[in-house]
mmCIF file of C-alpha atoms and ligand atoms in Angstrom:
data_model
loop_
_atom_site.group_PDB
_atom_site.id
_atom_site.type_symbol
_atom_site.label_atom_id
_atom_site.label_comp_id
_atom_site.label_asym_id
_atom_site.label_seq_id
_atom_site.Cartn_x
_atom_site.Cartn_y
_atom_site.Cartn_z
ATOM 1 C CA UNK K 1 8.122 0.644 -51.898
ATOM 2 C CA UNK K 2 11.882 0.374 -52.177
ATOM 3 C CA UNK K 3 14.019 2.942 -50.392
ATOM 4 C CA UNK K 4 17.764 3.400 -50.758
ATOM 5 C CA UNK K 5 19.790 5.151 -48.095
ATOM 6 C CA UNK K 6 23.327 6.454 -47.879
ATOM 7 C CA UNK K 7 25.176 6.282 -44.552
ATOM 8 C CA UNK K 8 27.617 9.171 -44.100
ATOM 9 C CA UNK K 9 25.838 12.508 -44.029
ATOM 10 C CA UNK K 10 22.435 10.792 -44.284
ATOM 11 C CA UNK K 11 21.866 8.086 -41.644
ATOM 12 C CA UNK K 12 24.999 9.101 -39.771
ATOM 13 C CA UNK K 13 25.954 12.642 -38.778
ATOM 14 C CA UNK K 14 29.483 12.002 -39.997
ATOM 15 C CA UNK K 15 30.789 15.415 -41.032
ATOM 16 C CA UNK K 16 30.865 16.860 -37.468
ATOM 17 C CA UNK K 17 32.651 13.697 -36.260
ATOM 18 C CA UNK K 18 35.224 13.908 -39.064
ATOM 19 C CA UNK K 19 35.848 17.621 -38.473
ATOM 20 C CA UNK K 20 36.123 17.171 -34.694
ATOM 21 C CA UNK K 21 38.802 14.535 -35.289
ATOM 22 C CA UNK K 22 40.629 16.797 -37.773
ATOM 23 C CA UNK K 23 40.577 19.609 -35.208
ATOM 24 C CA UNK K 24 41.991 17.321 -32.519
ATOM 25 C CA UNK K 25 44.756 16.028 -34.783
ATOM 26 C CA UNK K 26 45.851 19.260 -36.399
ATOM 27 C CA UNK K 27 44.914 21.782 -33.667
ATOM 28 C CA UNK K 28 43.173 24.283 -35.927
ATOM 29 C CA UNK K 29 39.536 25.031 -36.759
ATOM 30 C CA UNK K 30 37.745 23.030 -39.468
ATOM 31 C CA UNK K 31 34.438 24.905 -39.919
ATOM 32 C CA UNK K 32 31.465 23.309 -41.686
ATOM 33 C CA UNK K 33 31.070 26.297 -44.016
ATOM 34 C CA UNK K 34 34.485 25.527 -45.533
ATOM 35 C CA UNK K 35 33.455 22.035 -46.664
ATOM 36 C CA UNK K 36 32.364 23.345 -50.056
ATOM 37 C CA UNK K 37 33.580 20.272 -51.918
ATOM 38 C CA UNK K 38 33.257 16.604 -51.120
ATOM 39 C CA UNK K 39 36.980 16.207 -50.570
ATOM 40 C CA UNK K 40 38.367 17.213 -47.152
ATOM 41 C CA UNK K 41 41.880 17.161 -48.545
ATOM 42 C CA UNK K 42 41.008 19.851 -51.081
ATOM 43 C CA UNK K 43 38.744 21.949 -48.824
ATOM 44 C CA UNK K 44 41.173 22.044 -45.925
ATOM 45 C CA UNK K 45 44.435 21.899 -47.915
ATOM 46 C CA UNK K 46 45.692 18.685 -46.318
ATOM 47 C CA UNK K 47 48.652 16.745 -47.661
ATOM 48 C CA UNK K 48 48.135 13.105 -48.660
ATOM 49 C CA UNK K 49 50.058 12.039 -45.531
ATOM 50 C CA UNK K 50 47.846 14.176 -43.308
ATOM 51 C CA UNK K 51 44.719 12.749 -44.924
ATOM 52 C CA UNK K 52 45.983 9.178 -44.551
ATOM 53 C CA UNK K 53 46.894 9.877 -40.907
ATOM 54 C CA UNK K 54 43.411 11.288 -40.354
ATOM 55 C CA UNK K 55 41.516 8.252 -41.733
ATOM 56 C CA UNK K 56 43.940 5.817 -40.124
ATOM 57 C CA UNK K 57 43.594 7.269 -36.625
ATOM 58 C CA UNK K 58 39.835 7.750 -37.034
ATOM 59 C CA UNK K 59 39.551 4.021 -37.732
ATOM 60 C CA UNK K 60 42.099 2.863 -35.119
ATOM 61 C CA UNK K 61 40.393 4.887 -32.388
ATOM 62 C CA UNK K 62 37.067 3.208 -33.149
ATOM 63 C CA UNK K 63 35.450 6.460 -34.165
ATOM 64 C CA UNK K 64 33.300 5.032 -36.981
ATOM 65 C CA UNK K 65 31.157 3.347 -34.362
ATOM 66 C CA UNK K 66 30.827 6.523 -32.317
ATOM 67 C CA UNK K 67 29.326 8.659 -35.081
ATOM 68 C CA UNK K 68 25.923 9.944 -34.009
ATOM 69 C CA UNK K 69 22.756 8.907 -35.795
ATOM 70 C CA UNK K 70 21.085 11.789 -37.637
ATOM 71 C CA UNK K 71 18.069 13.242 -35.796
ATOM 72 C CA UNK K 72 14.770 11.977 -37.252
ATOM 73 C CA UNK K 73 16.136 8.726 -38.729
ATOM 74 C CA UNK K 74 14.479 6.502 -36.109
ATOM 75 C CA UNK K 75 11.104 8.173 -36.589
ATOM 76 C CA UNK K 76 11.366 7.785 -40.364
ATOM 77 C CA UNK K 77 12.298 4.103 -40.135
ATOM 78 C CA UNK K 78 9.343 3.457 -37.834
ATOM 79 C CA UNK K 79 7.031 5.090 -40.373
ATOM 80 C CA UNK K 80 8.341 2.987 -43.263
ATOM 81 C CA UNK K 81 8.534 -0.260 -41.285
ATOM 82 C CA UNK K 82 8.127 -3.267 -43.533
ATOM 83 C CA UNK K 83 9.263 -1.401 -46.631
ATOM 84 C CA UNK K 84 12.340 -2.558 -48.447
ATOM 85 C CA UNK K 85 15.319 -0.548 -47.178
ATOM 86 C CA UNK K 86 18.709 -0.963 -48.851
ATOM 87 C CA UNK K 87 21.802 0.864 -47.687
ATOM 88 C CA UNK K 88 24.505 1.758 -50.235
ATOM 89 C CA UNK K 89 27.689 3.288 -48.899
ATOM 90 C CA UNK K 90 30.813 4.617 -50.571
ATOM 91 C CA UNK K 91 32.880 3.532 -47.560
ATOM 92 C CA UNK K 92 35.650 1.078 -48.368
ATOM 93 C CA UNK K 93 34.795 -2.584 -47.783
ATOM 94 C CA UNK K 94 37.512 -2.653 -45.076
ATOM 95 C CA UNK K 95 35.024 -0.801 -42.875
ATOM 96 C CA UNK K 96 32.364 -3.502 -43.195
ATOM 97 C CA UNK K 97 32.611 -4.716 -39.575
ATOM 98 C CA UNK K 98 32.471 -1.222 -38.062
ATOM 99 C CA UNK K 99 29.625 -0.283 -40.400
ATOM 100 C CA UNK K 100 27.489 -3.310 -39.561
ATOM 101 C CA UNK K 101 28.106 -2.770 -35.846
ATOM 102 C CA UNK K 102 27.068 0.877 -36.174
ATOM 103 C CA UNK K 103 23.821 -0.095 -37.957
ATOM 104 C CA UNK K 104 23.053 -2.723 -35.308
ATOM 105 C CA UNK K 105 23.940 -0.463 -32.361
ATOM 106 C CA UNK K 106 21.704 2.267 -33.755
ATOM 107 C CA UNK K 107 18.889 -0.231 -34.433
ATOM 108 C CA UNK K 108 18.664 0.562 -38.108
ATOM 109 C CA UNK K 109 16.868 -2.274 -39.898
ATOM 110 C CA UNK K 110 17.838 -2.913 -43.512
ATOM 111 C CA UNK K 111 17.367 -5.623 -46.114
ATOM 112 C CA UNK K 112 20.704 -5.221 -47.795
ATOM 113 C CA UNK K 113 23.970 -3.388 -47.166
ATOM 114 C CA UNK K 114 26.020 -2.694 -50.282
ATOM 115 C CA UNK K 115 29.550 -1.312 -50.449
ATOM 116 C CA UNK K 116 29.835 0.672 -53.650
ATOM 117 C CA UNK K 117 31.690 -1.373 -56.247
ATOM 118 C CA UNK K 118 32.367 1.290 -58.890
ATOM 119 C CA UNK K 119 33.004 5.010 -58.913
ATOM 120 C CA UNK K 120 29.330 5.867 -58.412
ATOM 121 C CA UNK K 121 26.199 4.290 -56.915
ATOM 122 C CA UNK K 122 24.157 3.728 -60.073
ATOM 123 C CA UNK K 123 26.420 0.778 -61.004
ATOM 124 C CA UNK K 124 25.246 -1.139 -57.937
ATOM 125 C CA UNK K 125 21.625 -0.238 -58.586
ATOM 126 C CA UNK K 126 21.904 -1.805 -62.049
ATOM 127 C CA UNK K 127 24.023 -4.732 -60.825
ATOM 128 C CA UNK K 128 21.515 -5.719 -58.122
ATOM 129 C CA UNK K 129 18.462 -4.620 -60.133
ATOM 130 C CA UNK K 130 17.349 -2.341 -57.307
ATOM 131 C CA UNK K 131 14.175 -0.586 -58.363
ATOM 132 C CA UNK K 132 14.264 2.226 -55.847
ATOM 133 C CA UNK K 133 11.317 4.593 -55.491
ATOM 134 C CA UNK K 134 13.513 6.894 -53.432
ATOM 135 C CA UNK K 135 17.167 7.265 -52.628
ATOM 136 C CA UNK K 136 18.448 9.614 -49.919
ATOM 137 C CA UNK K 137 21.940 10.965 -50.597
ATOM 138 C CA UNK K 138 24.169 13.911 -49.712
ATOM 139 C CA UNK K 139 26.651 13.753 -52.574
ATOM 140 C CA UNK K 140 25.429 15.472 -55.722
ATOM 141 C CA UNK K 141 27.535 13.401 -58.131
ATOM 142 C CA UNK K 142 25.945 10.135 -56.911
ATOM 143 C CA UNK K 143 22.492 11.752 -56.794
ATOM 144 C CA UNK K 144 22.760 12.814 -60.417
ATOM 145 C CA UNK K 145 23.698 9.293 -61.581
ATOM 146 C CA UNK K 146 20.796 7.793 -59.604
ATOM 147 C CA UNK K 147 18.376 10.472 -60.838
ATOM 148 C CA UNK K 148 19.398 9.694 -64.427
ATOM 149 C CA UNK K 149 18.070 6.147 -63.852
ATOM 150 C CA UNK K 150 14.675 7.660 -63.019
ATOM 151 C CA UNK K 151 14.988 7.274 -59.239
ATOM 152 C CA UNK K 152 13.512 10.093 -57.158
ATOM 153 C CA UNK K 153 16.503 11.318 -55.198
ATOM 154 C CA UNK K 154 16.171 13.270 -51.978
ATOM 155 C CA UNK K 155 19.358 15.295 -51.645
ATOM 156 C CA UNK K 156 20.158 16.582 -48.167
ATOM 157 C CA UNK K 157 21.455 20.127 -48.392
ATOM 158 C CA UNK K 158 25.057 20.547 -47.277
ATOM 159 C CA UNK K 159 27.716 23.166 -48.086
ATOM 160 C CA UNK K 160 29.363 20.605 -50.427
ATOM 161 C CA UNK K 161 26.345 20.143 -52.696
ATOM 162 C CA UNK K 162 24.656 23.566 -52.795
ATOM 163 C CA UNK K 163 26.653 24.846 -55.759
ATOM 164 C CA UNK K 164 25.122 22.206 -58.066
ATOM 165 C CA UNK K 165 21.618 23.708 -57.930
ATOM 166 C CA UNK K 166 18.561 21.894 -59.277
ATOM 167 C CA UNK K 167 18.401 18.720 -61.364
ATOM 168 C CA UNK K 168 15.617 16.540 -62.807
ATOM 169 C CA UNK K 169 14.389 13.875 -60.320
ATOM 170 C CA UNK K 170 16.359 15.457 -57.476
ATOM 171 C CA UNK K 171 14.463 17.114 -54.626
ATOM 172 C CA UNK K 172 16.439 19.071 -52.093
ATOM 173 C CA UNK K 173 15.616 18.498 -48.433
ATOM 174 C CA UNK K 174 16.938 20.010 -45.209
ATOM 175 C CA UNK K 175 16.370 17.256 -42.679
ATOM 176 C CA UNK K 176 14.670 13.926 -41.970
ATOM 177 C CA UNK K 177 11.340 15.644 -41.324
ATOM 178 C CA UNK K 178 11.406 16.782 -44.980
ATOM 179 C CA UNK K 179 12.431 13.284 -46.103
ATOM 180 C CA UNK K 180 9.623 11.659 -44.103
ATOM 181 C CA UNK K 181 7.109 14.067 -45.630
ATOM 182 C CA UNK K 182 8.367 13.487 -49.178
ATOM 183 C CA UNK K 183 8.329 9.689 -48.929
ATOM 184 C CA UNK K 184 5.047 9.255 -47.064
ATOM 185 C CA UNK K 185 3.005 11.756 -49.074
ATOM 186 C CA UNK K 186 3.617 9.795 -52.258
HETATM 187 MG MG1 LIG V 201 27.168 10.407 -47.888
#
């Protein structure tokens, strides 16, 4: 069995870390319920300079490595031990070092780590001929492209993907307990 995993919002509980940093920088609330689109700049009406300042300071302060692992990930990985796990992230390649360190520090075993090369993840699936049985994602746009290739996508529910509703080959899940059930009951 081949399993594909996203990092931010899936393996890593990134959204609370991003919003906590936004709150610290701009001294105003950044509630989860307001993240109704994938773009913080749009959702929170940030200028390009503010957004750049946010990512720049997040990186400079070493915060990528401090993001918490999502509850249930460890248990899932134990259950699927020996299966082919590939991680595909939309993070920029500049974050490779921090990303690898985070995966090592959180003891997440993987066969391959891919930094998305195009504007969506299905390009890399085709490029590397990755025949995933499952892919776990939190962004609907990527999920849809993967689902169109016939991959069973498990889409973690978040305020930014709820508006898209149902789609063929996409199963909505609420947490890693749901993901574990879906993958192991195959
Ligand atoms: Mg993500």
